[in-house]
Coordinates of C-alpha atoms and ligand atoms in Angstrom, one line a residue:
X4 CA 0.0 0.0 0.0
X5 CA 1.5 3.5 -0.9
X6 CA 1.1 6.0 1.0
X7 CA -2.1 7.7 2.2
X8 CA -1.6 11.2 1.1
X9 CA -4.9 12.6 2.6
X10 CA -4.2 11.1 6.4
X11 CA -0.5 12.0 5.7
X12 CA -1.7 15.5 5.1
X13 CA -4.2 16.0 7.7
X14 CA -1.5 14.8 10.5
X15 CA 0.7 17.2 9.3
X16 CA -2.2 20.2 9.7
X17 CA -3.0 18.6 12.8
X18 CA -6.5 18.2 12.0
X19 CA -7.5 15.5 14.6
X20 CA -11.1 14.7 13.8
X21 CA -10.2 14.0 9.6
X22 CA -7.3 11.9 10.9
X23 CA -9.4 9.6 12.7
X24 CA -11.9 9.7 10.1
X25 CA -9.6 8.3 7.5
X26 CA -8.4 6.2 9.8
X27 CA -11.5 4.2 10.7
X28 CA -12.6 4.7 7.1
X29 CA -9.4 2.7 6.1
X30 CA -9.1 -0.1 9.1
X31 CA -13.3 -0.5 7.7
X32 CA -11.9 -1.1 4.2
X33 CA -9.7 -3.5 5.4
X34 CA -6.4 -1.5 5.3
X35 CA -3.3 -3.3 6.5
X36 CA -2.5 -1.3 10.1
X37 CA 1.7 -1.7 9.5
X38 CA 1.2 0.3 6.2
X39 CA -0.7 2.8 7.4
X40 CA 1.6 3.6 10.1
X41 CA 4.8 3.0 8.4
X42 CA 4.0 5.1 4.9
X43 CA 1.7 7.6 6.0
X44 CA 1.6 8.5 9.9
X45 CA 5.4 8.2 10.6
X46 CA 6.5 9.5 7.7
X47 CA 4.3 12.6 8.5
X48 CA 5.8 13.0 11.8
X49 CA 9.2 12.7 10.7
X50 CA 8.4 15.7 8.0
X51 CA 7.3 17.7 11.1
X52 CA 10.4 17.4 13.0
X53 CA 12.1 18.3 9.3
X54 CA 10.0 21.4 9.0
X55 CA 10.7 22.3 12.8
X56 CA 14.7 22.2 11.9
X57 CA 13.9 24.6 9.3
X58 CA 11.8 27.2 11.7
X59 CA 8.8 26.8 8.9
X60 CA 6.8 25.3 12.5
X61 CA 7.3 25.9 15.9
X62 CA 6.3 23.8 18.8
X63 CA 2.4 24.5 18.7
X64 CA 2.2 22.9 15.1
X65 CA 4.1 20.1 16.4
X66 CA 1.9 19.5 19.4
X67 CA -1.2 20.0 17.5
X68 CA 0.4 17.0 15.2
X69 CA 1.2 15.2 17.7
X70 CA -2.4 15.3 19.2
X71 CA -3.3 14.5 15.4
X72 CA -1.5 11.3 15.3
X73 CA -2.5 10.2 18.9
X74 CA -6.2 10.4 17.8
X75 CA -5.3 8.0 14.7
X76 CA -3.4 5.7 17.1
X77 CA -6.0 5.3 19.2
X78 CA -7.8 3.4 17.1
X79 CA -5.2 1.2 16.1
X80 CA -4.7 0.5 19.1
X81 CA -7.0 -2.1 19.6
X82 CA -6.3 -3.7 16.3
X83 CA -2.4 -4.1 17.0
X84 CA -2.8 -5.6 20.6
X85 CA -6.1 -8.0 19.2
X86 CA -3.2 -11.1 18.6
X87 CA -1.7 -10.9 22.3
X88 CA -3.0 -14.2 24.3
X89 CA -1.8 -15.2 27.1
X90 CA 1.3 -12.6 28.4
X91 CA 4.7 -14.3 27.6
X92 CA 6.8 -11.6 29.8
X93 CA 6.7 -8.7 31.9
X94 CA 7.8 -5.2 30.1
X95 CA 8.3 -2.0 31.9
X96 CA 8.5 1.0 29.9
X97 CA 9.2 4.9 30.0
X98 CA 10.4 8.1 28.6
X99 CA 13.6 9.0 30.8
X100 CA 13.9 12.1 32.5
X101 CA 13.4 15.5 31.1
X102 CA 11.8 14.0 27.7
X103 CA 8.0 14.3 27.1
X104 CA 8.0 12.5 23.3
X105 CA 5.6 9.6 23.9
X106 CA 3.5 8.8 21.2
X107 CA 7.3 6.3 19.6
X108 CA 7.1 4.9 23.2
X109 CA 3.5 4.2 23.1
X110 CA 4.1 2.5 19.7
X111 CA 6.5 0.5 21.6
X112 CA 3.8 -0.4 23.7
X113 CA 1.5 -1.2 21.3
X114 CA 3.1 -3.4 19.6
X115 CA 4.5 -5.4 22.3
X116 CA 0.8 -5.8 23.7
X117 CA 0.0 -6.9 20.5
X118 CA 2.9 -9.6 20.5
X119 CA 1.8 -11.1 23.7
X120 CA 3.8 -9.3 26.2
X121 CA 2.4 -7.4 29.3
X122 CA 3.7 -3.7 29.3
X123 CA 3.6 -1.4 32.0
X124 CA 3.8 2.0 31.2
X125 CA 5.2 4.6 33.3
X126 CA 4.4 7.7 31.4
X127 CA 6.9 10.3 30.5
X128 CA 9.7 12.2 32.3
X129 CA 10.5 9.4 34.4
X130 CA 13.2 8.9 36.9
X131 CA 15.9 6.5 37.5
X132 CA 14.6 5.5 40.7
X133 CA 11.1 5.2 39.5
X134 CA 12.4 2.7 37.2
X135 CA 14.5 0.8 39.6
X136 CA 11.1 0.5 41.9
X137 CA 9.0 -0.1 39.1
X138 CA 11.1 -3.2 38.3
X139 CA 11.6 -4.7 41.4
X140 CA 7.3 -4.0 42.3
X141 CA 6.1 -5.3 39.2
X142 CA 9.2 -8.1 39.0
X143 CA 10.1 -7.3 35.2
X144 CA 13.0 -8.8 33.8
X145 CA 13.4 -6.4 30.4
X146 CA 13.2 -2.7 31.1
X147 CA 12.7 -0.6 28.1
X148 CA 13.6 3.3 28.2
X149 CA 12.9 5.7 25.5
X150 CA 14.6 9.0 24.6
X151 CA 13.6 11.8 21.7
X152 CA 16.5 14.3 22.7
X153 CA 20.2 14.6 22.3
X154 CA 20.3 15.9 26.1
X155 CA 17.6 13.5 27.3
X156 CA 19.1 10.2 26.1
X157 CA 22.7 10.5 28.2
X158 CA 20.0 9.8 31.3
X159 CA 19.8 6.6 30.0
X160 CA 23.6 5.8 31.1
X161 CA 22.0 7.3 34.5
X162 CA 19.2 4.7 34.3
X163 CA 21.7 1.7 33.5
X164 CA 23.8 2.9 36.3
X165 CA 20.9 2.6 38.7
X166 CA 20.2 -1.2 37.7
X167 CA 23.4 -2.0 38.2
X168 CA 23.0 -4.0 41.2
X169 CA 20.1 -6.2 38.7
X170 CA 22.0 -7.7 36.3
X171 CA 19.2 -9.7 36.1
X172 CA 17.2 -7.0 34.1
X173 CA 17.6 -6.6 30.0
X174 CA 17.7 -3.1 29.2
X175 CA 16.5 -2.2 25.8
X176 CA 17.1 2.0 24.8
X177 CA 15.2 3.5 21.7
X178 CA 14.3 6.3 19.8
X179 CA 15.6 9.0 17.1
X180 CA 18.7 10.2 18.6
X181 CA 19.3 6.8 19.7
X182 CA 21.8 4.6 18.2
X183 CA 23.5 0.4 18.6
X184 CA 26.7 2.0 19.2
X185 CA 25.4 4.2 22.4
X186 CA 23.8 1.1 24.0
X187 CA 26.4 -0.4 23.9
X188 CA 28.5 2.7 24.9
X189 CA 26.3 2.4 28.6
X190 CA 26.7 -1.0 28.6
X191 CA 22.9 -1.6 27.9
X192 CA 21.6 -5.1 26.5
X193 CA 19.5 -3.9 23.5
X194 CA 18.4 -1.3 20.9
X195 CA 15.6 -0.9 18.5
X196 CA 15.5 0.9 15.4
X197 CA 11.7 1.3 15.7
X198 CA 8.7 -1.0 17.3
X199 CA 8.9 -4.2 15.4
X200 CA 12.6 -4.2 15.9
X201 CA 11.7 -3.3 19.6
X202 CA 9.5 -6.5 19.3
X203 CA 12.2 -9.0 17.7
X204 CA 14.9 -7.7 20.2
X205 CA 13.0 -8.4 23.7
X206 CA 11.8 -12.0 21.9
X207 CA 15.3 -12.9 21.7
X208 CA 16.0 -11.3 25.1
X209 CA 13.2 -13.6 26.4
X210 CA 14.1 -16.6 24.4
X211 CA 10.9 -16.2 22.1
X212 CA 12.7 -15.7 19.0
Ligands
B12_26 C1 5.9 15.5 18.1 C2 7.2 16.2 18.6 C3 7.1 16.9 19.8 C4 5.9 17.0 20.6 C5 5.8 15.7 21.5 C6 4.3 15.3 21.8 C7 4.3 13.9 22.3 N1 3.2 13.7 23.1 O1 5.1 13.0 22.1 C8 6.2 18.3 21.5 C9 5.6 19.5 20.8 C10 5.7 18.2 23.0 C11 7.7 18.4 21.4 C12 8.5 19.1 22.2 C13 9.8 19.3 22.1 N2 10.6 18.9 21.0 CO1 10.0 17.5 19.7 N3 9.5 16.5 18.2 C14 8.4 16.0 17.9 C15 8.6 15.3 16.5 C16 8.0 16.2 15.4 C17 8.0 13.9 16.3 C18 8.3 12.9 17.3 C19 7.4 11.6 17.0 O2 6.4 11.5 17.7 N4 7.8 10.8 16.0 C20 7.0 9.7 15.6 C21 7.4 8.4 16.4 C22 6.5 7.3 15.9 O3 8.7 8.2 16.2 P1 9.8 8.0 17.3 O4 9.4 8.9 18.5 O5 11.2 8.2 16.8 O6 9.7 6.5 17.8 C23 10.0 5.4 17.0 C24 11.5 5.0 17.2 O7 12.4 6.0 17.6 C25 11.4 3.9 18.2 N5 11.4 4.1 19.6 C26 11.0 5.2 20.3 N6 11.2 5.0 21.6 C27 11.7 3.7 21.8 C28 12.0 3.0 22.9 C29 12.5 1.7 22.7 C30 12.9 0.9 24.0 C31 12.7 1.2 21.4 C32 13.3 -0.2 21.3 C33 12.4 1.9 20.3 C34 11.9 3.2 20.5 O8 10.2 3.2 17.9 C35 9.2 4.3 17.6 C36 8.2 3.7 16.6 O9 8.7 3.1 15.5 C37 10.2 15.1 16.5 C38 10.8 15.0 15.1 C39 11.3 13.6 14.8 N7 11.8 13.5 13.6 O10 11.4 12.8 15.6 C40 10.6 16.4 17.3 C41 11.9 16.4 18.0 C42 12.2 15.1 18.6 N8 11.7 17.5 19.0 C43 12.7 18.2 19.1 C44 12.8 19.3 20.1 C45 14.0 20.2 20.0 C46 11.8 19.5 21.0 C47 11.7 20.6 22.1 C48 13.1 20.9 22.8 C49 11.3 21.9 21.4 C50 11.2 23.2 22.2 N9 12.1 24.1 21.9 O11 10.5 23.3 23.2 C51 10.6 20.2 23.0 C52 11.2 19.3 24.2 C53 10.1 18.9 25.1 C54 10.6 17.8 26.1 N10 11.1 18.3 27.2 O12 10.5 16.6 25.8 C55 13.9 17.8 18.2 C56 15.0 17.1 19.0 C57 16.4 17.5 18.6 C58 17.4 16.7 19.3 N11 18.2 16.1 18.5 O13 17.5 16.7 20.5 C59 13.2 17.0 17.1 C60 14.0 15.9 16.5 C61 12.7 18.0 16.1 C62 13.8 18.6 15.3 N12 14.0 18.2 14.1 O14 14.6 19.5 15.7 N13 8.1 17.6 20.3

């Protein structure tokens, strides 16, 4: 499926209600939900950030987008986590400290739901210790932080550092700034490139794959 110029369009205006319009307009005709996402609504959020490097938006647009692209998730939300049965492993996710970026965590989310796992998800702005108790209260063994920012993801190394005494823990890091070579920099276990990476790496962390 190519790409969905009207939904791409009326993320990038912001225009919540025709987003999840087409949306439910396309999951009705059958649309295939990994498409839609990955050639029209990530694409469109990607142009945002583009046209926020080049001061033709500001922050406003880019909220209003964002707020655009949460309503459309919504309603794929259900769809993506319809295959998860019975939960194969304990996930706790968050955005680190200092970051408010959620909606590539919450695809994270999504998609792991939808692949069987049980997530629990902390929210944004989230602190090291919050981590370290969510872990040990909800007994998780993979831990997976996100980060959007080039100041926000060196937290992560502040996150790893807190676990240290859990080497029992996986930690997977993610998002745009993001890269292999920093996880392995903080001496993390795993990185994704985007959510069905995210989904491949904690099956092999769990022994799925
Ligand atoms: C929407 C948006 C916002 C919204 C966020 C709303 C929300 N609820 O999330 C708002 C307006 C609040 C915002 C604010 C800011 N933003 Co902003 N924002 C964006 C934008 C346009 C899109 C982000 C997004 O949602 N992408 C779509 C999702 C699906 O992609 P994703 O997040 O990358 O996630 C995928 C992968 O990275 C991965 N992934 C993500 N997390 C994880 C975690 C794990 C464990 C794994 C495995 C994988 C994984 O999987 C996801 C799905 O495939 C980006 C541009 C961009 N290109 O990223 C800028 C961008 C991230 N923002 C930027 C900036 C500068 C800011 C502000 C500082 C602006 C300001 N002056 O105030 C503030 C910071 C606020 C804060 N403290 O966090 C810069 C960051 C620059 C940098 N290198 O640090 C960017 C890159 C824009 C730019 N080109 O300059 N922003």
């Amino acid at each position: 499926m190519a790409r969905n110029q009207e939904l791409y369009d009326a993320i990038l205006a912001g225009k919540r209600k025709d987003v999840a319009r087409i949306v439910q307009e396309c999951v009705d005709a059958g649309a295939d939900v990994q498409s839609l996402l990955n050639e029209s609504m990530i694409p469109a959020m990607r142009e945002m950030g583009d046209r926020f490097s080049r001061n033709e938006v500001f922050v406003p647009e880019m909220l209003i987008a964002a707020r655009a692209m949460k309503a459309g998730l919504e309603i794929l939300e259900p769809l993506l986590a319809a295959a998860g049965a019975t939960p194969r492993a304990k996930v706790v996710i968050g955005t680190v400290k200092g970051d408010l970026h959620d909606i590539g965590k919450n695809l994270v989310a999504m998609m792991l739901r939808g692949a069987g796992y049980e997530v629990v998800d902390l929210g944004v702005d989230i602190e090291a210790d919050r981590f370290a108790e969510a872990v040990e209260k909800e007994q998780a063994k993979i831990l997976m932080l996100s980060a959007l920012l080039t100041t926000t993801m060196q937290y992560m190394a502040e996150v790893a550092k807190r676990l240290a005494d859990r080497p029992d823990v996986r930690i997977v890091i993610g998002g745009a700034p993001v890269t292999a070579e920093y996880a392995r920099e903080i001496g993390v276990h795993g990185y994704g490139r985007d959510a069905n990476d995210a989904v491949k790496i904690v099956d092999q962390l769990v022994g799925a794959a």
